[in-house]
């Protein structure tokens, strides 16, 4: 039975539940559900997923872990003041924000926390199970939208503690960040044995989205790319987190991998990330592409992407939550490579070019649609 045919709500448990992305997810879902705004940016609301029996947006309930204590209604007001959310939206969806905020519990590890890894995982898993039992009889998906952490060492970083807790709680998992999550070697066996679907890593919202389109263009037109350099200017929590060179390196690895995969060879150039606090939740991404044309004619393409990360990410998070919840009810397990359309560094096997990733997503929709039809026939 699919999530939308089962009784009750489906849960979306957000890691980093009081951050900008999570707040925009909760407010945006409420705004679309109530008809205040159209579902712009949500691929699951297009004709591609008609008949796939995805969980309906009104069925989604939200909770999560965070180490911050700023209530969601106040965070939403801050985002509206910064132009991230429309004016008046926080008050229009205040009840939904407050309901989600009541389901946010302290995460960790916090400074001075004496719990070991196992105790933390057990505590996080208990929180998720409690939420699911009370609020989400149709099941819960855990989605990591927390700030980027540095590359992991031998011990489990926070993102991996939460990922392990998701497995322990019997919940599918999505890593929308470049943090380690389920990629830690210590979790490989547990992920494989869990029978749960999972997706990730690092949502593809701006600069890398454009690279996954332009890279194949150069390759298909047999134009030789000599160098591809980029710069990101961003503020907010992401800018502060990525000011750490180790965290920035984790972020840039996915951006550079897309170019190697789509062009077929590494190219000169790198991506630089600068923290500009005055930009808040807005970012500017600039790319400089040097390439050779016929008879060695040297040419340049430059692109500028200016956008709001939270508004770009939120519809993708809602898409992924619905798709992975539906994958669970369809009996799918393991890495969902067909969802690579959404990620810089997708799990599983799959293409890197956006057009090919969209074709894989369409095949995934067909698979879900076939399962929905079979269930309707009493399978």
Coordinates of C-alpha atoms in Angstrom, one line a residue:
X1 CA 0.0 0.0 0.0
X2 CA 1.4 3.4 -0.9
X3 CA 1.7 6.3 1.6
X4 CA -1.1 8.3 0.0
X5 CA -3.5 5.3 0.3
X6 CA -2.6 4.5 3.9
X7 CA -4.4 6.3 6.7
X8 CA -2.7 9.2 8.5
X9 CA 0.1 11.5 7.8
X10 CA 3.7 10.9 6.5
X11 CA 6.5 12.4 8.5
X12 CA 9.5 14.5 7.3
X13 CA 12.1 14.6 10.0
X14 CA 14.6 17.4 9.3
X15 CA 18.2 17.5 10.6
X16 CA 18.9 21.2 11.0
X17 CA 15.2 21.8 11.5
X18 CA 15.5 25.5 12.5
X19 CA 17.8 26.5 9.7
X20 CA 16.8 28.6 6.6
X21 CA 16.2 25.6 4.3
X22 CA 14.1 23.7 6.8
X23 CA 12.0 26.8 7.7
X24 CA 11.4 27.5 4.0
X25 CA 10.4 23.8 3.5
X26 CA 7.8 24.0 6.3
X27 CA 6.4 27.4 5.4
X28 CA 6.5 26.6 1.7
X29 CA 4.6 23.3 2.1
X30 CA 1.9 25.1 4.1
X31 CA 1.7 27.9 1.5
X32 CA 1.3 25.5 -1.4
X33 CA -1.2 23.3 0.5
X34 CA -3.4 26.3 1.4
X35 CA -3.3 27.7 -2.1
X36 CA -1.4 30.8 -1.2
X37 CA 1.3 30.1 -3.7
X38 CA 1.8 27.7 -6.7
X39 CA 4.3 24.8 -6.4
X40 CA 7.0 26.5 -8.5
X41 CA 10.2 24.4 -8.6
X42 CA 8.5 21.1 -7.5
X43 CA 9.0 18.5 -10.2
X44 CA 6.7 16.1 -8.3
X45 CA 3.9 18.5 -9.0
X46 CA 4.4 18.3 -12.8
X47 CA 2.8 15.9 -15.2
X48 CA 5.8 13.6 -15.0
X49 CA 4.5 12.2 -11.7
X50 CA 0.8 12.0 -12.5
X51 CA -0.5 8.7 -11.3
X52 CA 2.6 7.8 -9.2
X53 CA 0.6 7.9 -5.9
X54 CA 3.0 10.1 -4.1
X55 CA 2.2 11.3 -0.6
X56 CA 0.0 14.4 -0.9
X57 CA 1.5 17.6 0.4
X58 CA -1.3 18.1 3.0
X59 CA -0.4 14.7 4.5
X60 CA 3.1 15.8 5.4
X61 CA 4.0 16.6 9.0
X62 CA 7.3 18.0 10.1
X63 CA 9.7 17.6 13.0
X64 CA 13.4 17.3 13.5
X65 CA 16.6 17.8 15.4
X66 CA 18.5 21.0 15.9
X67 CA 21.1 22.5 18.3
X68 CA 19.5 26.0 17.9
X69 CA 16.6 27.2 19.9
X70 CA 15.2 30.0 17.7
X71 CA 11.4 29.1 17.2
X72 CA 10.4 28.5 13.6
X73 CA 7.8 31.4 13.5
X74 CA 10.6 33.8 14.5
X75 CA 13.0 32.3 12.0
X76 CA 10.4 32.7 9.3
X77 CA 9.9 36.3 10.2
X78 CA 13.7 36.8 9.9
X79 CA 13.6 35.2 6.4
X80 CA 10.7 37.3 5.3
X81 CA 12.6 40.5 6.4
X82 CA 15.5 39.3 4.3
X83 CA 13.3 38.7 1.2
X84 CA 13.6 34.9 1.3
X85 CA 9.9 34.4 2.2
X86 CA 7.1 36.6 0.8
X87 CA 5.9 39.4 3.1
X88 CA 3.0 38.2 5.3
X89 CA 3.6 34.5 4.7
X90 CA 4.9 33.8 8.2
X91 CA 1.7 35.1 9.8
X92 CA -0.4 33.3 7.2
X93 CA 1.1 29.9 8.0
X94 CA 1.9 30.6 11.7
X95 CA -0.1 27.6 12.9
X96 CA 1.8 25.2 10.7
X97 CA 5.2 26.7 11.7
X98 CA 4.2 26.4 15.4
X99 CA 3.1 22.8 15.0
X100 CA 6.4 21.9 13.4
X101 CA 8.4 23.8 16.0
X102 CA 6.7 21.8 18.8
X103 CA 8.2 18.6 17.2
X104 CA 11.8 19.9 17.1
X105 CA 14.0 18.3 19.8
X106 CA 17.6 19.1 20.8
X107 CA 20.2 17.5 18.6
X108 CA 23.9 17.1 19.3
X109 CA 26.5 16.4 20.3
X110 CA 26.6 19.8 22.2
X111 CA 29.7 21.1 24.0
X112 CA 30.2 19.1 27.1
X113 CA 27.9 16.3 26.0
X114 CA 29.2 13.2 27.7
X115 CA 27.3 10.7 25.6
X116 CA 29.2 8.3 23.4
X117 CA 28.3 7.6 19.8
X118 CA 26.0 4.7 20.6
X119 CA 24.1 6.7 23.2
X120 CA 23.7 9.6 20.8
X121 CA 22.4 7.3 18.1
X122 CA 20.0 5.6 20.5
X123 CA 18.7 8.9 21.7
X124 CA 18.2 10.3 18.2
X125 CA 16.5 7.1 17.0
X126 CA 14.2 7.2 20.0
X127 CA 13.2 10.8 19.1
X128 CA 12.4 9.7 15.5
X129 CA 10.4 6.6 16.5
X130 CA 8.4 8.7 19.0
X131 CA 7.5 11.3 16.4
X132 CA 6.5 8.5 13.9
X133 CA 4.3 6.7 16.4
X134 CA 2.5 9.9 17.4
X135 CA 2.3 11.9 14.2
X136 CA 3.2 9.8 11.1
X137 CA 1.5 6.4 10.9
X138 CA 2.3 6.3 7.2
X139 CA 6.1 6.4 8.0
X140 CA 8.8 9.0 8.2
X141 CA 11.7 10.0 6.0
X142 CA 14.8 11.6 7.6
X143 CA 16.3 14.5 5.6
X144 CA 19.6 16.2 6.4
X145 CA 19.5 19.9 5.7
X146 CA 22.0 21.0 8.3
X147 CA 25.1 23.1 7.7
X148 CA 28.0 21.5 5.9
X149 CA 30.6 19.8 8.2
X150 CA 34.2 19.1 7.5
X151 CA 35.2 15.8 5.9
X152 CA 35.0 13.0 8.4
X153 CA 37.8 11.1 10.2
X154 CA 37.6 7.8 11.9
X155 CA 34.9 8.7 14.4
X156 CA 31.3 9.3 13.3
X157 CA 30.6 13.0 12.6
X158 CA 27.2 14.4 13.6
X159 CA 25.7 13.8 10.1
X160 CA 26.6 10.1 10.4
X161 CA 25.2 9.8 13.9
X162 CA 21.8 11.1 12.6
X163 CA 22.0 8.8 9.5
X164 CA 22.7 5.8 11.8
X165 CA 19.7 6.9 13.9
X166 CA 17.5 7.0 10.8
X167 CA 18.4 3.4 10.0
X168 CA 17.9 2.3 13.6
X169 CA 14.4 3.9 13.6
X170 CA 13.6 2.1 10.4
X171 CA 13.3 5.3 8.3
X172 CA 14.6 6.0 4.8
X173 CA 17.2 8.7 4.6
X174 CA 18.1 11.7 2.3
X175 CA 21.3 13.6 2.6
X176 CA 20.8 17.0 1.0
X177 CA 24.2 18.2 2.2
X178 CA 27.8 17.4 1.2
X179 CA 28.4 16.1 4.8
X180 CA 29.3 12.4 5.3
X181 CA 26.0 11.0 6.4
X182 CA 25.6 7.4 5.3
X183 CA 28.9 7.6 3.3
X184 CA 30.9 6.8 6.4
X185 CA 32.5 3.3 5.9
X186 CA 31.3 2.3 9.4
X187 CA 27.7 2.6 8.2
X188 CA 28.0 0.7 4.9
X189 CA 27.0 -2.7 6.3
X190 CA 24.1 -1.3 8.3
X191 CA 22.8 0.6 5.3
X192 CA 23.0 -2.5 3.1
X193 CA 21.3 -4.7 5.7
X194 CA 18.5 -2.2 6.5
X195 CA 16.3 -2.8 3.5
X196 CA 15.7 0.9 3.4
X197 CA 15.9 3.3 0.4
X198 CA 18.2 6.3 0.7
X199 CA 19.3 9.2 -1.5
X200 CA 21.9 11.9 -1.7
X201 CA 24.4 13.6 -1.6
X202 CA 24.5 17.4 -1.7
X203 CA 21.5 19.1 -3.4
X204 CA 22.1 20.5 -6.8
X205 CA 20.5 24.0 -6.7
X206 CA 22.6 26.6 -8.6
X207 CA 26.1 26.6 -9.9
X208 CA 26.4 22.9 -10.3
X209 CA 23.0 22.6 -11.8
X210 CA 24.2 24.9 -14.6
X211 CA 27.5 23.0 -14.9
X212 CA 25.6 19.7 -15.4
X213 CA 23.9 21.4 -18.4
X214 CA 26.8 23.2 -19.9
X215 CA 29.4 20.4 -19.5
X216 CA 27.5 18.1 -21.8
X217 CA 27.0 20.9 -24.3
X218 CA 30.7 21.4 -24.7
X219 CA 31.3 17.6 -24.9
X220 CA 28.5 17.0 -27.4
X221 CA 29.6 19.9 -29.7
X222 CA 33.2 18.7 -29.5
X223 CA 34.5 21.9 -28.1
X224 CA 37.7 21.6 -26.0
X225 CA 37.4 23.1 -22.6
X226 CA 40.8 24.4 -21.4
X227 CA 39.8 25.7 -18.0
X228 CA 36.7 26.1 -15.8
X229 CA 37.0 28.3 -12.7
X230 CA 34.3 29.5 -10.4
X231 CA 33.6 31.7 -7.4
X232 CA 30.8 31.6 -4.9
X233 CA 29.8 34.6 -2.7
X234 CA 27.4 33.7 0.0
X235 CA 26.3 34.6 3.5
X236 CA 24.0 33.2 6.1
X237 CA 24.8 30.0 8.0
X238 CA 26.1 28.3 4.9
X239 CA 28.6 31.1 4.3
X240 CA 29.8 30.9 7.8
X241 CA 30.1 27.1 7.7
X242 CA 31.9 27.1 4.4
X243 CA 34.4 29.6 5.6
X244 CA 36.1 26.5 7.2
X245 CA 38.4 25.3 4.5
X246 CA 37.7 21.6 5.3
X247 CA 34.0 22.2 4.9
X248 CA 34.5 24.1 1.7
X249 CA 36.6 21.3 0.3
X250 CA 33.8 18.8 1.0
X251 CA 31.4 21.1 -0.9
X252 CA 33.7 21.7 -3.9
X253 CA 34.4 18.1 -4.4
X254 CA 30.9 17.5 -5.9
X255 CA 31.1 20.6 -8.0
X256 CA 34.4 19.5 -9.6
X257 CA 33.3 15.9 -10.0
X258 CA 30.3 17.0 -12.2
X259 CA 32.7 18.6 -14.7
X260 CA 35.0 15.6 -14.8
X261 CA 32.1 13.3 -15.3
X262 CA 30.4 15.4 -18.0
X263 CA 33.5 16.5 -19.9
X264 CA 35.2 13.1 -19.6
X265 CA 38.4 14.5 -18.3
X266 CA 39.6 16.8 -15.5
X267 CA 40.1 20.5 -16.4
X268 CA 42.2 23.3 -15.0
X269 CA 40.5 25.6 -12.5
X270 CA 38.9 25.4 -9.1
X271 CA 35.9 26.8 -7.2
X272 CA 36.5 29.4 -4.5
X273 CA 33.9 30.1 -1.8
X274 CA 33.8 33.5 0.0
X275 CA 31.8 34.2 3.1
X276 CA 30.0 37.6 2.7
X277 CA 27.7 37.9 5.7
X278 CA 26.0 40.9 4.3
X279 CA 24.4 38.7 1.6
X280 CA 22.4 36.8 4.1
X281 CA 20.6 33.9 2.4
X282 CA 21.5 35.1 -1.1
X283 CA 24.4 34.0 -3.2
X284 CA 26.2 34.9 -6.4
X285 CA 28.0 32.1 -8.4
X286 CA 30.3 33.1 -11.2
X287 CA 31.9 30.7 -13.7
X288 CA 34.7 31.5 -16.2
X289 CA 35.0 28.9 -19.0
X290 CA 37.9 29.0 -21.4
X291 CA 37.5 26.8 -24.5
X292 CA 38.8 26.2 -28.0
X293 CA 36.8 26.2 -31.1
X294 CA 37.5 25.4 -34.8
X295 CA 41.1 25.9 -35.9
X296 CA 42.1 26.5 -32.2
X297 CA 40.1 29.8 -31.9
X298 CA 40.2 30.7 -28.2
X299 CA 36.9 31.7 -26.7
X300 CA 35.3 32.4 -23.3
X301 CA 31.9 31.8 -21.7
X302 CA 31.0 33.5 -18.5
X303 CA 27.9 32.8 -16.4
X304 CA 26.5 34.6 -13.3
X305 CA 23.9 32.9 -11.1
X306 CA 22.2 35.0 -8.4
X307 CA 19.7 33.3 -6.2
X308 CA 18.4 32.4 -2.8
X309 CA 19.6 29.0 -1.7
X310 CA 16.7 28.3 0.6
X311 CA 14.1 29.0 -2.1
X312 CA 16.0 26.9 -4.6
X313 CA 16.5 24.0 -2.1
X314 CA 13.1 23.8 -0.4
X315 CA 11.1 22.5 -3.4
X316 CA 13.7 19.9 -4.0
X317 CA 13.6 18.8 -0.4
X318 CA 9.8 18.4 -0.6
X319 CA 10.2 16.4 -3.9
X320 CA 12.8 14.1 -2.3
X321 CA 10.8 13.5 0.8
X322 CA 7.7 12.5 -1.2
X323 CA 9.8 10.3 -3.6
X324 CA 11.7 8.5 -1.0
X325 CA 8.6 7.9 1.2
X326 CA 6.9 6.5 -1.9
X327 CA 10.0 4.4 -2.8
X328 CA 9.7 2.8 0.7
X329 CA 6.0 1.9 0.2
X330 CA 6.9 0.5 -3.3
X331 CA 9.4 -1.9 -1.6
X332 CA 12.5 -0.3 -3.0
X333 CA 15.7 -0.4 -1.0
X334 CA 19.3 0.7 -1.2
X335 CA 20.8 3.7 -3.0
X336 CA 18.2 5.4 -5.3
X337 CA 20.5 6.3 -8.2
X338 CA 17.6 7.4 -10.3
X339 CA 17.3 10.5 -8.1
X340 CA 20.7 11.8 -9.2
X341 CA 18.8 14.6 -10.9
X342 CA 18.7 16.3 -7.5
X343 CA 22.3 15.9 -6.4
X344 CA 25.9 16.9 -7.1
X345 CA 27.3 13.6 -5.8
X346 CA 24.5 11.0 -6.3
X347 CA 24.6 7.7 -4.6
X348 CA 24.5 4.6 -6.7
X349 CA 25.2 4.4 -10.4
X350 CA 23.9 7.0 -12.9
X351 CA 24.8 9.7 -15.4
X352 CA 26.1 13.1 -14.5
X353 CA 24.5 15.1 -17.3
X354 CA 21.2 16.8 -16.3
X355 CA 19.3 15.6 -19.4
X356 CA 20.2 12.0 -18.8
X357 CA 19.4 12.4 -15.1
X358 CA 16.0 13.7 -16.0
X359 CA 15.4 10.7 -18.3
X360 CA 16.4 8.4 -15.3
X361 CA 13.9 10.3 -13.1
X362 CA 11.2 9.7 -15.7
X363 CA 11.9 6.0 -15.7
X364 CA 11.7 6.1 -11.9
X365 CA 8.3 7.8 -12.2
X366 CA 7.2 5.0 -14.6
X367 CA 8.3 2.4 -12.0
X368 CA 6.3 4.1 -9.2
X369 CA 3.3 4.4 -11.6
X370 CA 3.5 0.8 -12.4
X371 CA 3.6 -0.1 -8.7
X372 CA 0.6 2.1 -8.0
X373 CA -1.4 0.5 -10.9
X374 CA -0.5 -3.0 -9.6
X375 CA -1.5 -2.2 -6.1
X376 CA -4.8 -1.0 -7.4
X377 CA -5.3 -4.4 -9.0
X378 CA -5.0 -6.1 -5.6
X379 CA -1.3 -7.1 -6.0

